[in-house]
mmCIF file of C-alpha atoms in Angstrom:
data_model
loop_
_atom_site.group_PDB
_atom_site.id
_atom_site.type_symbol
_atom_site.label_atom_id
_atom_site.label_comp_id
_atom_site.label_asym_id
_atom_site.label_seq_id
_atom_site.Cartn_x
_atom_site.Cartn_y
_atom_site.Cartn_z
ATOM 1 C CA UNK A 18 163.148 122.753 90.859
ATOM 2 C CA UNK A 19 162.981 119.727 89.258
ATOM 3 C CA UNK A 20 163.080 115.505 91.458
ATOM 4 C CA UNK A 21 161.071 113.082 92.844
ATOM 5 C CA UNK A 22 158.986 113.391 96.000
ATOM 6 C CA UNK A 23 158.354 110.912 98.826
ATOM 7 C CA UNK A 24 155.475 111.458 101.306
ATOM 8 C CA UNK A 25 155.342 110.573 103.962
ATOM 9 C CA UNK A 26 158.979 110.578 105.718
ATOM 10 C CA UNK A 27 157.637 108.192 108.692
ATOM 11 C CA UNK A 28 154.381 105.966 108.504
ATOM 12 C CA UNK A 29 153.226 103.912 111.224
ATOM 13 C CA UNK A 30 151.127 100.708 110.390
ATOM 14 C CA UNK A 31 149.255 98.678 112.394
ATOM 15 C CA UNK A 32 149.645 94.859 111.822
ATOM 16 C CA UNK A 33 146.543 94.035 109.094
ATOM 17 C CA UNK A 34 146.086 97.749 107.305
ATOM 18 C CA UNK A 35 146.633 98.409 104.345
ATOM 19 C CA UNK A 36 148.861 101.813 103.338
ATOM 20 C CA UNK A 37 150.040 103.815 99.902
ATOM 21 C CA UNK A 38 153.194 105.334 99.679
ATOM 22 C CA UNK A 39 153.605 108.498 97.309
ATOM 23 C CA UNK A 40 156.202 109.276 94.726
ATOM 24 C CA UNK A 41 155.386 112.164 92.757
ATOM 25 C CA UNK A 42 158.308 113.137 89.344
ATOM 26 C CA UNK A 43 158.248 116.351 87.540
ATOM 27 C CA UNK A 44 161.656 115.068 85.655
ATOM 28 C CA UNK A 45 158.999 114.021 82.727
ATOM 29 C CA UNK A 46 160.462 110.594 83.031
ATOM 30 C CA UNK A 47 159.135 107.749 81.689
ATOM 31 C CA UNK A 48 160.434 105.256 84.103
ATOM 32 C CA UNK A 49 159.856 104.819 87.798
ATOM 33 C CA UNK A 50 160.760 102.408 89.813
ATOM 34 C CA UNK A 51 159.895 100.923 94.304
ATOM 35 C CA UNK A 52 163.029 99.596 95.971
ATOM 36 C CA UNK A 53 163.002 98.102 99.193
ATOM 37 C CA UNK A 54 166.164 98.444 101.442
ATOM 38 C CA UNK A 55 166.433 96.942 104.641
ATOM 39 C CA UNK A 56 168.825 97.466 107.375
ATOM 40 C CA UNK A 57 172.725 97.365 106.369
ATOM 41 C CA UNK A 58 171.249 95.653 102.739
ATOM 42 C CA UNK A 59 171.201 96.824 98.975
ATOM 43 C CA UNK A 60 168.066 97.704 96.636
ATOM 44 C CA UNK A 61 165.766 95.085 95.891
ATOM 45 C CA UNK A 62 163.537 96.036 93.404
ATOM 46 C CA UNK A 63 159.905 95.832 93.774
ATOM 47 C CA UNK A 64 158.065 97.003 90.863
ATOM 48 C CA UNK A 65 158.519 99.254 87.917
ATOM 49 C CA UNK A 66 157.080 101.077 85.020
ATOM 50 C CA UNK A 67 157.963 102.032 81.686
ATOM 51 C CA UNK A 68 155.287 103.445 80.604
ATOM 52 C CA UNK A 69 152.343 105.173 82.152
ATOM 53 C CA UNK A 70 149.110 102.528 82.552
ATOM 54 C CA UNK A 71 151.487 99.525 82.555
ATOM 55 C CA UNK A 72 153.730 98.624 85.272
ATOM 56 C CA UNK A 73 156.047 95.255 85.480
ATOM 57 C CA UNK A 74 156.420 92.983 88.962
ATOM 58 C CA UNK A 75 160.330 93.530 90.576
ATOM 59 C CA UNK A 76 161.963 90.497 92.638
ATOM 60 C CA UNK A 77 159.667 91.035 95.821
ATOM 61 C CA UNK A 78 156.799 92.189 94.356
ATOM 62 C CA UNK A 79 154.288 89.727 96.242
ATOM 63 C CA UNK A 80 152.150 91.546 99.021
ATOM 64 C CA UNK A 81 152.492 95.002 97.515
ATOM 65 C CA UNK A 82 150.889 96.360 94.545
ATOM 66 C CA UNK A 83 151.251 99.683 92.599
ATOM 67 C CA UNK A 84 149.479 102.211 89.683
ATOM 68 C CA UNK A 85 150.485 104.420 86.788
ATOM 69 C CA UNK A 86 148.096 106.511 85.771
ATOM 70 C CA UNK A 87 149.756 109.584 85.252
ATOM 71 C CA UNK A 88 153.046 109.998 84.142
ATOM 72 C CA UNK A 89 154.008 112.070 87.033
ATOM 73 C CA UNK A 90 152.996 109.499 89.865
ATOM 74 C CA UNK A 91 153.778 106.168 91.109
ATOM 75 C CA UNK A 92 152.115 105.034 94.228
ATOM 76 C CA UNK A 93 153.042 102.105 96.333
ATOM 77 C CA UNK A 94 150.352 99.864 98.516
ATOM 78 C CA UNK A 95 151.345 97.787 101.044
ATOM 79 C CA UNK A 96 148.899 95.844 101.686
ATOM 80 C CA UNK A 97 147.915 93.131 104.803
ATOM 81 C CA UNK A 98 149.482 90.106 102.745
ATOM 82 C CA UNK A 99 153.199 91.703 103.345
ATOM 83 C CA UNK A 100 154.374 89.582 105.848
ATOM 84 C CA UNK A 101 157.285 91.584 106.945
ATOM 85 C CA UNK A 102 156.684 95.439 105.837
ATOM 86 C CA UNK A 103 158.550 97.470 108.146
ATOM 87 C CA UNK A 104 161.624 98.772 106.056
ATOM 88 C CA UNK A 105 162.746 102.172 103.944
ATOM 89 C CA UNK A 106 161.289 102.310 100.167
ATOM 90 C CA UNK A 107 162.507 104.512 97.725
ATOM 91 C CA UNK A 108 161.134 105.149 94.473
ATOM 92 C CA UNK A 109 163.483 106.303 91.702
ATOM 93 C CA UNK A 110 162.815 107.456 87.954
ATOM 94 C CA UNK A 111 164.720 106.866 85.104
ATOM 95 C CA UNK A 112 165.306 108.617 81.761
ATOM 96 C CA UNK A 113 167.432 106.481 80.211
ATOM 97 C CA UNK A 114 170.693 105.025 81.955
ATOM 98 C CA UNK A 115 170.573 107.228 85.938
ATOM 99 C CA UNK A 116 168.374 107.158 87.688
ATOM 100 C CA UNK A 117 166.981 109.686 90.165
ATOM 101 C CA UNK A 118 165.683 108.560 93.950
ATOM 102 C CA UNK A 119 163.619 110.619 96.289
ATOM 103 C CA UNK A 120 164.101 110.780 99.737
ATOM 104 C CA UNK A 121 162.413 107.660 101.066
ATOM 105 C CA UNK A 122 159.992 106.848 103.617
ATOM 106 C CA UNK A 123 160.558 104.337 106.546
ATOM 107 C CA UNK A 124 157.836 102.093 107.184
ATOM 108 C CA UNK A 125 157.076 100.660 110.365
ATOM 109 C CA UNK A 126 154.497 98.262 111.597
ATOM 110 C CA UNK A 127 153.490 98.608 115.092
ATOM 111 C CA UNK B 15 168.144 89.631 91.926
ATOM 112 C CA UNK B 16 171.824 91.049 93.075
ATOM 113 C CA UNK B 17 174.242 90.625 90.938
ATOM 114 C CA UNK B 18 177.080 92.755 91.798
ATOM 115 C CA UNK B 19 179.095 92.421 95.154
ATOM 116 C CA UNK B 20 181.040 94.546 96.555
ATOM 117 C CA UNK B 21 184.400 95.045 98.175
ATOM 118 C CA UNK B 22 185.087 95.261 100.787
ATOM 119 C CA UNK B 23 181.555 95.512 103.306
ATOM 120 C CA UNK B 24 182.905 98.500 105.172
ATOM 121 C CA UNK B 25 185.784 100.810 104.775
ATOM 122 C CA UNK B 26 187.448 102.678 107.812
ATOM 123 C CA UNK B 27 189.776 105.377 106.416
ATOM 124 C CA UNK B 28 191.237 109.027 107.828
ATOM 125 C CA UNK B 29 190.687 112.300 106.097
ATOM 126 C CA UNK B 30 192.954 112.909 103.218
ATOM 127 C CA UNK B 31 193.473 109.282 102.530
ATOM 128 C CA UNK B 32 191.779 107.499 99.331
ATOM 129 C CA UNK B 33 189.678 104.779 99.394
ATOM 130 C CA UNK B 34 189.084 102.090 97.021
ATOM 131 C CA UNK B 35 185.560 100.163 96.515
ATOM 132 C CA UNK B 36 185.169 97.198 94.556
ATOM 133 C CA UNK B 37 182.503 95.605 92.562
ATOM 134 C CA UNK B 38 182.300 92.755 90.286
ATOM 135 C CA UNK B 39 178.939 91.340 88.682
ATOM 136 C CA UNK B 40 178.485 88.190 86.550
ATOM 137 C CA UNK B 41 176.478 88.662 83.395
ATOM 138 C CA UNK B 42 177.696 91.256 80.070
ATOM 139 C CA UNK B 43 176.898 94.553 80.487
ATOM 140 C CA UNK B 44 175.396 97.995 79.318
ATOM 141 C CA UNK B 45 177.089 99.938 81.312
ATOM 142 C CA UNK B 46 177.658 100.201 84.600
ATOM 143 C CA UNK B 47 177.015 103.167 87.333
ATOM 144 C CA UNK B 48 177.968 104.027 90.897
ATOM 145 C CA UNK B 49 175.746 105.518 93.614
ATOM 146 C CA UNK B 50 176.470 107.310 96.865
ATOM 147 C CA UNK B 51 174.110 107.315 99.902
ATOM 148 C CA UNK B 52 173.978 109.464 103.130
ATOM 149 C CA UNK B 53 172.565 107.573 105.846
ATOM 150 C CA UNK B 54 168.892 107.742 105.818
ATOM 151 C CA UNK B 55 168.526 109.166 102.802
ATOM 152 C CA UNK B 56 167.824 108.438 99.021
ATOM 153 C CA UNK B 57 170.412 107.153 96.437
ATOM 154 C CA UNK B 58 172.523 110.066 94.214
ATOM 155 C CA UNK B 59 174.157 109.112 90.554
ATOM 156 C CA UNK B 60 177.953 109.582 91.004
ATOM 157 C CA UNK B 61 179.397 108.443 87.562
ATOM 158 C CA UNK B 62 178.745 106.134 84.783
ATOM 159 C CA UNK B 63 180.808 104.007 82.446
ATOM 160 C CA UNK B 64 180.221 102.138 79.442
ATOM 161 C CA UNK B 65 180.943 98.589 78.748
ATOM 162 C CA UNK B 66 183.687 99.925 75.955
ATOM 163 C CA UNK B 67 185.134 102.533 78.626
ATOM 164 C CA UNK B 68 187.955 101.692 80.365
ATOM 165 C CA UNK B 69 188.327 104.505 83.056
ATOM 166 C CA UNK B 70 186.538 107.744 83.635
ATOM 167 C CA UNK B 71 186.639 110.570 86.006
ATOM 168 C CA UNK B 72 184.919 113.255 87.728
ATOM 169 C CA UNK B 73 186.079 115.532 90.277
ATOM 170 C CA UNK B 74 187.756 113.282 92.863
ATOM 171 C CA UNK B 75 186.107 110.263 91.839
ATOM 172 C CA UNK B 76 188.137 107.744 89.458
ATOM 173 C CA UNK B 77 186.169 104.523 87.932
ATOM 174 C CA UNK B 78 187.689 101.675 86.065
ATOM 175 C CA UNK B 79 186.088 98.976 84.675
ATOM 176 C CA UNK B 80 187.472 95.346 83.485
ATOM 177 C CA UNK B 81 185.055 93.795 81.159
ATOM 178 C CA UNK B 82 187.138 90.552 81.061
ATOM 179 C CA UNK B 83 187.379 89.961 84.854
ATOM 180 C CA UNK B 84 183.715 91.550 85.274
ATOM 181 C CA UNK B 85 184.919 93.746 87.871
ATOM 182 C CA UNK B 86 184.925 98.167 88.478
ATOM 183 C CA UNK B 87 186.667 100.025 91.532
ATOM 184 C CA UNK B 88 185.682 102.794 92.304
ATOM 185 C CA UNK B 89 188.384 105.027 93.645
ATOM 186 C CA UNK B 90 188.208 108.530 95.712
ATOM 187 C CA UNK B 91 191.239 110.687 96.314
ATOM 188 C CA UNK B 92 191.740 113.079 99.174
ATOM 189 C CA UNK B 93 188.411 112.254 101.243
ATOM 190 C CA UNK B 94 186.388 114.229 103.384
ATOM 191 C CA UNK B 95 184.129 113.576 106.351
ATOM 192 C CA UNK B 96 181.598 114.110 104.187
ATOM 193 C CA UNK B 97 182.652 111.378 102.151
ATOM 194 C CA UNK B 98 180.717 109.353 104.768
ATOM 195 C CA UNK B 99 178.200 107.089 103.040
ATOM 196 C CA UNK B 100 177.365 103.943 101.462
ATOM 197 C CA UNK B 101 178.161 103.068 97.930
ATOM 198 C CA UNK B 102 176.431 101.209 95.638
ATOM 199 C CA UNK B 103 177.875 99.844 92.283
ATOM 200 C CA UNK B 104 174.753 98.739 89.816
ATOM 201 C CA UNK B 105 174.682 97.465 86.206
ATOM 202 C CA UNK B 106 172.444 97.797 83.491
ATOM 203 C CA UNK B 107 172.604 94.774 81.210
ATOM 204 C CA UNK B 108 173.150 94.208 77.605
ATOM 205 C CA UNK B 109 170.271 91.896 77.015
ATOM 206 C CA UNK B 110 168.005 94.731 78.635
ATOM 207 C CA UNK B 111 166.899 95.370 75.518
ATOM 208 C CA UNK B 112 163.485 97.749 76.587
ATOM 209 C CA UNK B 113 163.432 96.361 79.926
ATOM 210 C CA UNK B 114 165.379 99.605 81.831
ATOM 211 C CA UNK B 115 166.001 98.380 85.254
ATOM 212 C CA UNK B 116 169.325 97.932 87.256
ATOM 213 C CA UNK B 117 170.730 94.992 88.928
ATOM 214 C CA UNK B 118 172.547 96.523 92.125
ATOM 215 C CA UNK B 119 175.328 95.385 94.704
ATOM 216 C CA UNK B 120 174.994 95.335 98.363
ATOM 217 C CA UNK B 121 176.906 98.063 98.742
ATOM 218 C CA UNK B 122 180.758 99.440 101.044
ATOM 219 C CA UNK B 123 179.949 101.429 103.958
ATOM 220 C CA UNK B 124 182.361 103.989 103.603
ATOM 221 C CA UNK B 125 183.221 106.072 107.254
ATOM 222 C CA UNK B 126 185.906 108.645 106.865
ATOM 223 C CA UNK B 127 187.757 109.514 110.165
ATOM 224 C CA UNK B 128 188.618 113.119 110.734
#
């Protein structure tokens, strides 16, 4: 089955810790995206990558970092510099127009 | 940056009724897309309408686009309880070039009561 997987589904972090959220796709898509969603809100773009070894900041990149070493993988690190990291994180990939989403990771800072 | 605004923010209807959601945007677009999100899940693409199209159908979904008013509407006919979800519009800007990112609205929360 083709698709996007995100892990873990739920993640708990202590303040001051960095955590990495996984995103893998086997759709052979060039473009991948990370979004943050807060309760009752729309999607805000954190980072996106249109090709391997290249990525661009989105609207709310501060406190986050990414890498794109492989076409299939686009991990997101939430650093201790992100002051309010508790949120629902969604990864997506795209070949042209339509974006395909993973199931999301809910991050809670304790 | 959000460019789309959905209206209404929340909608509650009875099963069998039609549901209409609207989306307005600010700048010229290449296409407009509608997505559905069930609670706590990822988004699912529903339908795409290009800037040179005025209406598109897919099953019980009907989307219209009025580029002069910079607005779109999503109609779900004969709604079912399973249609309960949040619905988002997203625009792919005409000036994007190779910059393939969508601009998202804030969503309409639809509740279909049995």
